[in-house]
PDB file of C-alpha atoms in Angstrom:
ATOM      1  CA  UNK M   1       1.935 -17.628 -27.375  1.00  0.00           C
ATOM      2  CA  UNK M   2       1.671 -18.070 -23.499  1.00  0.00           C
ATOM      3  CA  UNK M   3      -1.732 -16.878 -23.515  1.00  0.00           C
ATOM      4  CA  UNK M   4      -2.673 -19.329 -26.440  1.00  0.00           C
ATOM      5  CA  UNK M   5      -1.177 -22.112 -24.873  1.00  0.00           C
ATOM      6  CA  UNK M   6      -2.842 -21.298 -21.276  1.00  0.00           C
ATOM      7  CA  UNK M   7      -6.181 -21.300 -23.009  1.00  0.00           C
ATOM      8  CA  UNK M   8      -5.270 -24.608 -24.637  1.00  0.00           C
ATOM      9  CA  UNK M   9      -4.315 -26.262 -21.331  1.00  0.00           C
ATOM     10  CA  UNK M  10      -6.685 -24.436 -19.112  1.00  0.00           C
ATOM     11  CA  UNK M  11      -6.610 -20.986 -16.947  1.00  0.00           C
ATOM     12  CA  UNK M  12      -6.859 -22.122 -13.328  1.00  0.00           C
ATOM     13  CA  UNK M  13      -3.778 -20.891 -11.958  1.00  0.00           C
ATOM     14  CA  UNK M  14      -4.135 -17.806 -13.608  1.00  0.00           C
ATOM     15  CA  UNK M  15      -7.736 -17.282 -12.339  1.00  0.00           C
ATOM     16  CA  UNK M  16      -6.373 -18.521  -8.912  1.00  0.00           C
ATOM     17  CA  UNK M  17      -3.507 -15.925  -9.021  1.00  0.00           C
ATOM     18  CA  UNK M  18      -6.408 -13.163  -9.733  1.00  0.00           C
ATOM     19  CA  UNK M  19      -8.564 -14.164  -6.961  1.00  0.00           C
ATOM     20  CA  UNK M  20      -5.570 -14.341  -4.339  1.00  0.00           C
ATOM     21  CA  UNK M  21      -4.423 -10.821  -5.716  1.00  0.00           C
ATOM     22  CA  UNK M  22      -7.495  -9.245  -5.303  1.00  0.00           C
ATOM     23  CA  UNK M  23      -7.732 -11.009  -1.798  1.00  0.00           C
ATOM     24  CA  UNK M  24      -4.509  -9.247  -0.908  1.00  0.00           C
ATOM     25  CA  UNK M  25      -5.604  -6.023  -2.285  1.00  0.00           C
ATOM     26  CA  UNK M  26      -8.955  -6.404  -0.308  1.00  0.00           C
ATOM     27  CA  UNK M  27      -6.856  -7.089   3.095  1.00  0.00           C
ATOM     28  CA  UNK M  28      -4.937  -3.470   2.064  1.00  0.00           C
ATOM     29  CA  UNK M  29      -8.358  -1.531   1.893  1.00  0.00           C
ATOM     30  CA  UNK M  30      -9.503  -3.438   4.927  1.00  0.00           C
ATOM     31  CA  UNK M  31      -6.318  -2.640   7.082  1.00  0.00           C
ATOM     32  CA  UNK M  32      -6.560   1.217   5.262  1.00  0.00           C
ATOM     33  CA  UNK M  33     -10.003   1.668   6.859  1.00  0.00           C
ATOM     34  CA  UNK M  34      -9.311   0.230  10.090  1.00  0.00           C
ATOM     35  CA  UNK M  35      -6.226   2.354  10.235  1.00  0.00           C
ATOM     36  CA  UNK M  36      -8.239   5.276   9.797  1.00  0.00           C
ATOM     37  CA  UNK M  37     -11.121   4.631  11.749  1.00  0.00           C
ATOM     38  CA  UNK M  38      -8.849   3.782  14.747  1.00  0.00           C
ATOM     39  CA  UNK M  39      -6.433   6.521  14.254  1.00  0.00           C
ATOM     40  CA  UNK M  40      -3.596   4.115  14.144  1.00  0.00           C
ATOM     41  CA  UNK M  41      -4.135   3.451  17.533  1.00  0.00           C
ATOM     42  CA  UNK M  42      -5.107  -0.313  17.238  1.00  0.00           C
ATOM     43  CA  UNK M  43      -1.860  -2.233  16.775  1.00  0.00           C
ATOM     44  CA  UNK M  44      -3.385  -5.746  17.357  1.00  0.00           C
ATOM     45  CA  UNK M  45      -6.073  -5.074  15.018  1.00  0.00           C
ATOM     46  CA  UNK M  46      -3.434  -3.844  12.255  1.00  0.00           C
ATOM     47  CA  UNK M  47      -0.923  -6.974  13.025  1.00  0.00           C
ATOM     48  CA  UNK M  48      -4.068  -9.334  12.730  1.00  0.00           C
ATOM     49  CA  UNK M  49      -4.833  -7.963   9.173  1.00  0.00           C
ATOM     50  CA  UNK M  50      -1.107  -7.921   8.144  1.00  0.00           C
ATOM     51  CA  UNK M  51      -1.014 -11.505   9.097  1.00  0.00           C
ATOM     52  CA  UNK M  52      -3.888 -12.311   7.084  1.00  0.00           C
ATOM     53  CA  UNK M  53      -1.893 -10.818   4.187  1.00  0.00           C
ATOM     54  CA  UNK M  54       1.110 -12.623   4.757  1.00  0.00           C
ATOM     55  CA  UNK M  55      -1.025 -16.127   4.273  1.00  0.00           C
ATOM     56  CA  UNK M  56      -2.183 -14.944   0.950  1.00  0.00           C
ATOM     57  CA  UNK M  57       1.081 -14.027  -0.040  1.00  0.00           C
ATOM     58  CA  UNK M  58       2.662 -17.456   0.880  1.00  0.00           C
ATOM     59  CA  UNK M  59      -0.537 -19.119  -1.016  1.00  0.00           C
ATOM     60  CA  UNK M  60       0.740 -16.807  -4.142  1.00  0.00           C
ATOM     61  CA  UNK M  61       4.053 -17.837  -3.962  1.00  0.00           C
ATOM     62  CA  UNK M  62       3.394 -21.357  -3.716  1.00  0.00           C
ATOM     63  CA  UNK M  63       0.592 -21.164  -6.824  1.00  0.00           C
ATOM     64  CA  UNK M  64       3.826 -19.495  -8.848  1.00  0.00           C
ATOM     65  CA  UNK M  65       6.040 -22.392  -7.806  1.00  0.00           C
ATOM     66  CA  UNK M  66       3.913 -24.791  -9.020  1.00  0.00           C
ATOM     67  CA  UNK M  67       2.539 -23.104 -12.142  1.00  0.00           C
ATOM     68  CA  UNK M  68       3.264 -24.450 -15.673  1.00  0.00           C
ATOM     69  CA  UNK M  69       1.825 -21.275 -17.874  1.00  0.00           C
ATOM     70  CA  UNK M  70       1.139 -18.018 -16.139  1.00  0.00           C
ATOM     71  CA  UNK M  71      -0.485 -15.047 -17.898  1.00  0.00           C
ATOM     72  CA  UNK M  72       2.568 -12.781 -16.583  1.00  0.00           C
ATOM     73  CA  UNK M  73       5.999 -13.726 -16.138  1.00  0.00           C
ATOM     74  CA  UNK M  74       6.691 -15.193 -12.591  1.00  0.00           C
ATOM     75  CA  UNK M  75       9.592 -12.866 -11.510  1.00  0.00           C
ATOM     76  CA  UNK M  76       6.790 -10.111 -12.633  1.00  0.00           C
ATOM     77  CA  UNK M  77       3.855 -11.816 -10.545  1.00  0.00           C
ATOM     78  CA  UNK M  78       6.221 -12.511  -7.658  1.00  0.00           C
ATOM     79  CA  UNK M  79       7.276  -8.351  -7.831  1.00  0.00           C
ATOM     80  CA  UNK M  80       3.547  -7.427  -7.675  1.00  0.00           C
ATOM     81  CA  UNK M  81       2.857  -9.555  -5.098  1.00  0.00           C
ATOM     82  CA  UNK M  82       5.256  -8.260  -2.801  1.00  0.00           C
ATOM     83  CA  UNK M  83       4.982  -4.872  -3.637  1.00  0.00           C
ATOM     84  CA  UNK M  84       1.259  -5.239  -2.478  1.00  0.00           C
ATOM     85  CA  UNK M  85       2.304  -6.721   0.671  1.00  0.00           C
ATOM     86  CA  UNK M  86       4.775  -4.041   1.403  1.00  0.00           C
ATOM     87  CA  UNK M  87       1.943  -1.401   1.553  1.00  0.00           C
ATOM     88  CA  UNK M  88       0.258  -3.421   4.246  1.00  0.00           C
ATOM     89  CA  UNK M  89       3.236  -3.814   6.028  1.00  0.00           C
ATOM     90  CA  UNK M  90       4.084  -0.235   5.910  1.00  0.00           C
ATOM     91  CA  UNK M  91       0.680   0.208   7.623  1.00  0.00           C
ATOM     92  CA  UNK M  92       1.521  -2.055  10.135  1.00  0.00           C
ATOM     93  CA  UNK M  93       4.955  -0.296  10.516  1.00  0.00           C
ATOM     94  CA  UNK M  94       3.246   3.062  11.067  1.00  0.00           C
ATOM     95  CA  UNK M  95       0.786   1.588  13.672  1.00  0.00           C
ATOM     96  CA  UNK M  96       4.016   0.226  15.317  1.00  0.00           C
ATOM     97  CA  UNK M  97       5.587   3.464  15.678  1.00  0.00           C
ATOM     98  CA  UNK M  98       2.092   5.208  16.917  1.00  0.00           C
ATOM     99  CA  UNK M  99       2.137   2.523  19.671  1.00  0.00           C
ATOM    100  CA  UNK M 100       5.662   3.165  20.737  1.00  0.00           C
ATOM    101  CA  UNK M 101       5.346   7.021  20.629  1.00  0.00           C
ATOM    102  CA  UNK M 102       1.960   6.478  22.005  1.00  0.00           C
ATOM    103  CA  UNK M 103       2.666   9.488  24.832  1.00  0.00           C
ATOM    104  CA  UNK M 104       3.115  11.726  21.788  1.00  0.00           C
ATOM    105  CA  UNK M 105       0.711  10.109  19.023  1.00  0.00           C
ATOM    106  CA  UNK M 106      -2.256   9.114  21.555  1.00  0.00           C
ATOM    107  CA  UNK M 107      -4.051  12.099  19.727  1.00  0.00           C
ATOM    108  CA  UNK M 108      -2.887  12.258  15.976  1.00  0.00           C
ATOM    109  CA  UNK M 109      -2.631  15.776  14.421  1.00  0.00           C
ATOM    110  CA  UNK M 110      -4.641  16.928  11.483  1.00  0.00           C
ATOM    111  CA  UNK M 111      -1.735  16.610   9.125  1.00  0.00           C
ATOM    112  CA  UNK M 112      -1.233  12.944  10.031  1.00  0.00           C
ATOM    113  CA  UNK M 113      -5.304  12.180   9.565  1.00  0.00           C
ATOM    114  CA  UNK M 114      -4.831  13.717   6.200  1.00  0.00           C
ATOM    115  CA  UNK M 115      -2.099  11.764   5.182  1.00  0.00           C
ATOM    116  CA  UNK M 116      -4.026   8.370   6.535  1.00  0.00           C
ATOM    117  CA  UNK M 117      -6.744   9.628   4.113  1.00  0.00           C
ATOM    118  CA  UNK M 118      -4.535  10.006   1.390  1.00  0.00           C
ATOM    119  CA  UNK M 119      -2.927   6.355   1.862  1.00  0.00           C
ATOM    120  CA  UNK M 120      -6.651   4.966   2.023  1.00  0.00           C
ATOM    121  CA  UNK M 121      -7.488   6.736  -1.288  1.00  0.00           C
ATOM    122  CA  UNK M 122      -4.262   5.386  -2.889  1.00  0.00           C
ATOM    123  CA  UNK M 123      -4.919   2.007  -1.500  1.00  0.00           C
ATOM    124  CA  UNK M 124      -8.547   1.880  -2.763  1.00  0.00           C
ATOM    125  CA  UNK M 125      -7.576   2.974  -6.370  1.00  0.00           C
ATOM    126  CA  UNK M 126      -5.082   0.457  -6.243  1.00  0.00           C
ATOM    127  CA  UNK M 127      -7.441  -2.163  -5.079  1.00  0.00           C
ATOM    128  CA  UNK M 128      -9.637  -1.134  -8.067  1.00  0.00           C
ATOM    129  CA  UNK M 129      -6.843  -1.363 -10.547  1.00  0.00           C
ATOM    130  CA  UNK M 130      -6.114  -4.762  -9.285  1.00  0.00           C
ATOM    131  CA  UNK M 131      -9.719  -5.961  -9.603  1.00  0.00           C
ATOM    132  CA  UNK M 132      -9.872  -4.881 -13.186  1.00  0.00           C
ATOM    133  CA  UNK M 133      -6.783  -6.613 -13.970  1.00  0.00           C
ATOM    134  CA  UNK M 134      -7.600  -9.806 -12.144  1.00  0.00           C
ATOM    135  CA  UNK M 135     -11.015 -10.198 -14.245  1.00  0.00           C
ATOM    136  CA  UNK M 136      -8.773 -10.741 -17.635  1.00  0.00           C
ATOM    137  CA  UNK M 137      -6.869  -8.545 -19.768  1.00  0.00           C
ATOM    138  CA  UNK M 138      -7.194  -4.757 -19.583  1.00  0.00           C
ATOM    139  CA  UNK M 139      -6.215  -2.427 -22.131  1.00  0.00           C
ATOM    140  CA  UNK M 140      -3.211  -0.108 -21.671  1.00  0.00           C
ATOM    141  CA  UNK M 141      -5.253   2.994 -21.433  1.00  0.00           C
ATOM    142  CA  UNK M 142      -7.335   1.264 -18.863  1.00  0.00           C
ATOM    143  CA  UNK M 143      -4.344   0.572 -16.630  1.00  0.00           C
ATOM    144  CA  UNK M 144      -2.813   3.763 -17.015  1.00  0.00           C
ATOM    145  CA  UNK M 145      -6.025   5.452 -15.971  1.00  0.00           C
ATOM    146  CA  UNK M 146      -5.931   3.353 -12.907  1.00  0.00           C
ATOM    147  CA  UNK M 147      -2.570   4.212 -12.058  1.00  0.00           C
ATOM    148  CA  UNK M 148      -3.327   7.947 -12.501  1.00  0.00           C
ATOM    149  CA  UNK M 149      -5.758   7.757  -9.625  1.00  0.00           C
ATOM    150  CA  UNK M 150      -3.274   6.380  -7.288  1.00  0.00           C
ATOM    151  CA  UNK M 151      -0.963   8.823  -8.478  1.00  0.00           C
ATOM    152  CA  UNK M 152      -3.157  11.660  -7.890  1.00  0.00           C
ATOM    153  CA  UNK M 153      -3.598  10.435  -4.023  1.00  0.00           C
ATOM    154  CA  UNK M 154       0.419  10.023  -3.974  1.00  0.00           C
ATOM    155  CA  UNK M 155       0.737  13.557  -5.159  1.00  0.00           C
ATOM    156  CA  UNK M 156      -1.750  14.695  -2.527  1.00  0.00           C
ATOM    157  CA  UNK M 157       0.342  13.165   0.130  1.00  0.00           C
ATOM    158  CA  UNK M 158       3.531  14.907  -1.060  1.00  0.00           C
ATOM    159  CA  UNK M 159       1.837  18.302  -0.668  1.00  0.00           C
ATOM    160  CA  UNK M 160       0.726  17.396   2.846  1.00  0.00           C
ATOM    161  CA  UNK M 161       3.743  16.245   4.284  1.00  0.00           C
ATOM    162  CA  UNK M 162       5.593  19.291   2.789  1.00  0.00           C
ATOM    163  CA  UNK M 163       3.245  21.278   4.702  1.00  0.00           C
ATOM    164  CA  UNK M 164       3.486  19.222   7.738  1.00  0.00           C
ATOM    165  CA  UNK M 165       7.098  19.206   8.072  1.00  0.00           C
ATOM    166  CA  UNK M 166       7.466  23.075   7.312  1.00  0.00           C
ATOM    167  CA  UNK M 167       5.089  23.499  10.371  1.00  0.00           C
ATOM    168  CA  UNK M 168       7.369  21.346  12.329  1.00  0.00           C
ATOM    169  CA  UNK M 169      10.444  23.083  11.787  1.00  0.00           C
ATOM    170  CA  UNK M 170       8.438  26.309  12.634  1.00  0.00           C
ATOM    171  CA  UNK M 171       6.938  24.924  15.574  1.00  0.00           C
ATOM    172  CA  UNK M 172      10.395  23.060  17.224  1.00  0.00           C
ATOM    173  CA  UNK M 173      12.647  25.437  16.326  1.00  0.00           C
ATOM    174  CA  UNK M 174      11.176  28.450  18.279  1.00  0.00           C
ATOM    175  CA  UNK M 175      10.288  26.637  21.155  1.00  0.00           C
ATOM    176  CA  UNK M 176      11.745  24.452  24.158  1.00  0.00           C
ATOM    177  CA  UNK M 177       9.977  21.150  23.152  1.00  0.00           C
ATOM    178  CA  UNK M 178      10.981  17.563  23.645  1.00  0.00           C
ATOM    179  CA  UNK M 179      12.921  16.076  20.829  1.00  0.00           C
ATOM    180  CA  UNK M 180      11.186  12.867  21.136  1.00  0.00           C
ATOM    181  CA  UNK M 181       7.903  14.475  19.983  1.00  0.00           C
ATOM    182  CA  UNK M 182       9.226  15.822  17.012  1.00  0.00           C
ATOM    183  CA  UNK M 183      11.250  12.429  16.061  1.00  0.00           C
ATOM    184  CA  UNK M 184       7.623  10.733  16.866  1.00  0.00           C
ATOM    185  CA  UNK M 185       5.832  13.327  14.355  1.00  0.00           C
ATOM    186  CA  UNK M 186       8.427  13.555  11.906  1.00  0.00           C
ATOM    187  CA  UNK M 187       9.150   9.921  11.309  1.00  0.00           C
ATOM    188  CA  UNK M 188       5.082   9.166  11.571  1.00  0.00           C
ATOM    189  CA  UNK M 189       4.670  11.789   8.509  1.00  0.00           C
ATOM    190  CA  UNK M 190       7.261  10.048   6.560  1.00  0.00           C
ATOM    191  CA  UNK M 191       5.790   6.621   7.100  1.00  0.00           C
ATOM    192  CA  UNK M 192       2.318   7.360   6.136  1.00  0.00           C
ATOM    193  CA  UNK M 193       3.651   9.066   2.969  1.00  0.00           C
ATOM    194  CA  UNK M 194       5.655   6.148   2.389  1.00  0.00           C
ATOM    195  CA  UNK M 195       2.560   3.854   2.298  1.00  0.00           C
ATOM    196  CA  UNK M 196       1.271   6.293  -0.660  1.00  0.00           C
ATOM    197  CA  UNK M 197       4.672   5.578  -2.495  1.00  0.00           C
ATOM    198  CA  UNK M 198       4.248   2.162  -2.116  1.00  0.00           C
ATOM    199  CA  UNK M 199       1.021   2.183  -3.694  1.00  0.00           C
ATOM    200  CA  UNK M 200       2.435   4.136  -6.189  1.00  0.00           C
ATOM    201  CA  UNK M 201       4.764   1.496  -7.236  1.00  0.00           C
ATOM    202  CA  UNK M 202       2.432  -1.130  -7.576  1.00  0.00           C
ATOM    203  CA  UNK M 203       0.218   0.999  -9.989  1.00  0.00           C
ATOM    204  CA  UNK M 204       3.594   1.195 -12.252  1.00  0.00           C
ATOM    205  CA  UNK M 205       4.392  -2.459 -12.096  1.00  0.00           C
ATOM    206  CA  UNK M 206       0.611  -2.960 -13.176  1.00  0.00           C
ATOM    207  CA  UNK M 207       0.748  -0.820 -15.973  1.00  0.00           C
ATOM    208  CA  UNK M 208       4.290  -2.276 -16.972  1.00  0.00           C
ATOM    209  CA  UNK M 209       2.597  -5.987 -16.634  1.00  0.00           C
ATOM    210  CA  UNK M 210      -0.114  -4.854 -18.923  1.00  0.00           C
ATOM    211  CA  UNK M 211       2.017  -3.076 -21.553  1.00  0.00           C
ATOM    212  CA  UNK M 212       4.223  -6.502 -21.828  1.00  0.00           C
ATOM    213  CA  UNK M 213       0.790  -8.223 -22.332  1.00  0.00           C
ATOM    214  CA  UNK M 214      -0.486  -6.137 -25.003  1.00  0.00           C
TER     215      UNK M 214
END
């Protein structure tokens, strides 16, 4: 019924929401790419991208506050928007951590680099799913397929962090090493893995929205 009324009254708010959502996902990809290319060492660059995302989030919230008929329920649309923003916030958090512990993280270990790549893969898959949904109604199978690609990247990150943490335990339990270095590495691995978890949560939210729309 809501979709029929939206077609009758015009769907400009829905198109605007789709454009904003895709813009937000594009910022996520740009941030993930920049994070990888700079090995997480450019905090100002990541902060700049995160602030761009915040402006888009504000625009979406304003749109949703003033729209009459929307394709998705407003609380669901807000939840998805904020979840996408959380992915980008996670990259800012990781970049901040690298900057704080730069003494130990100036050169990232291979496991951290692998987690960054896994995170970028998850975010790119999420962007593709957002693009499909923003273009208009999609089938539940298509949404699940997009979410599956995100889940695969997240599962890969789980394997990487398990190996990375085992290596840390082996290394720091047998030698007299700086505890701060252990903290710097362990927390970084956790933060990078959380980015893929947040992307997976976005995929689940989108599948839920499409299921309601079907």
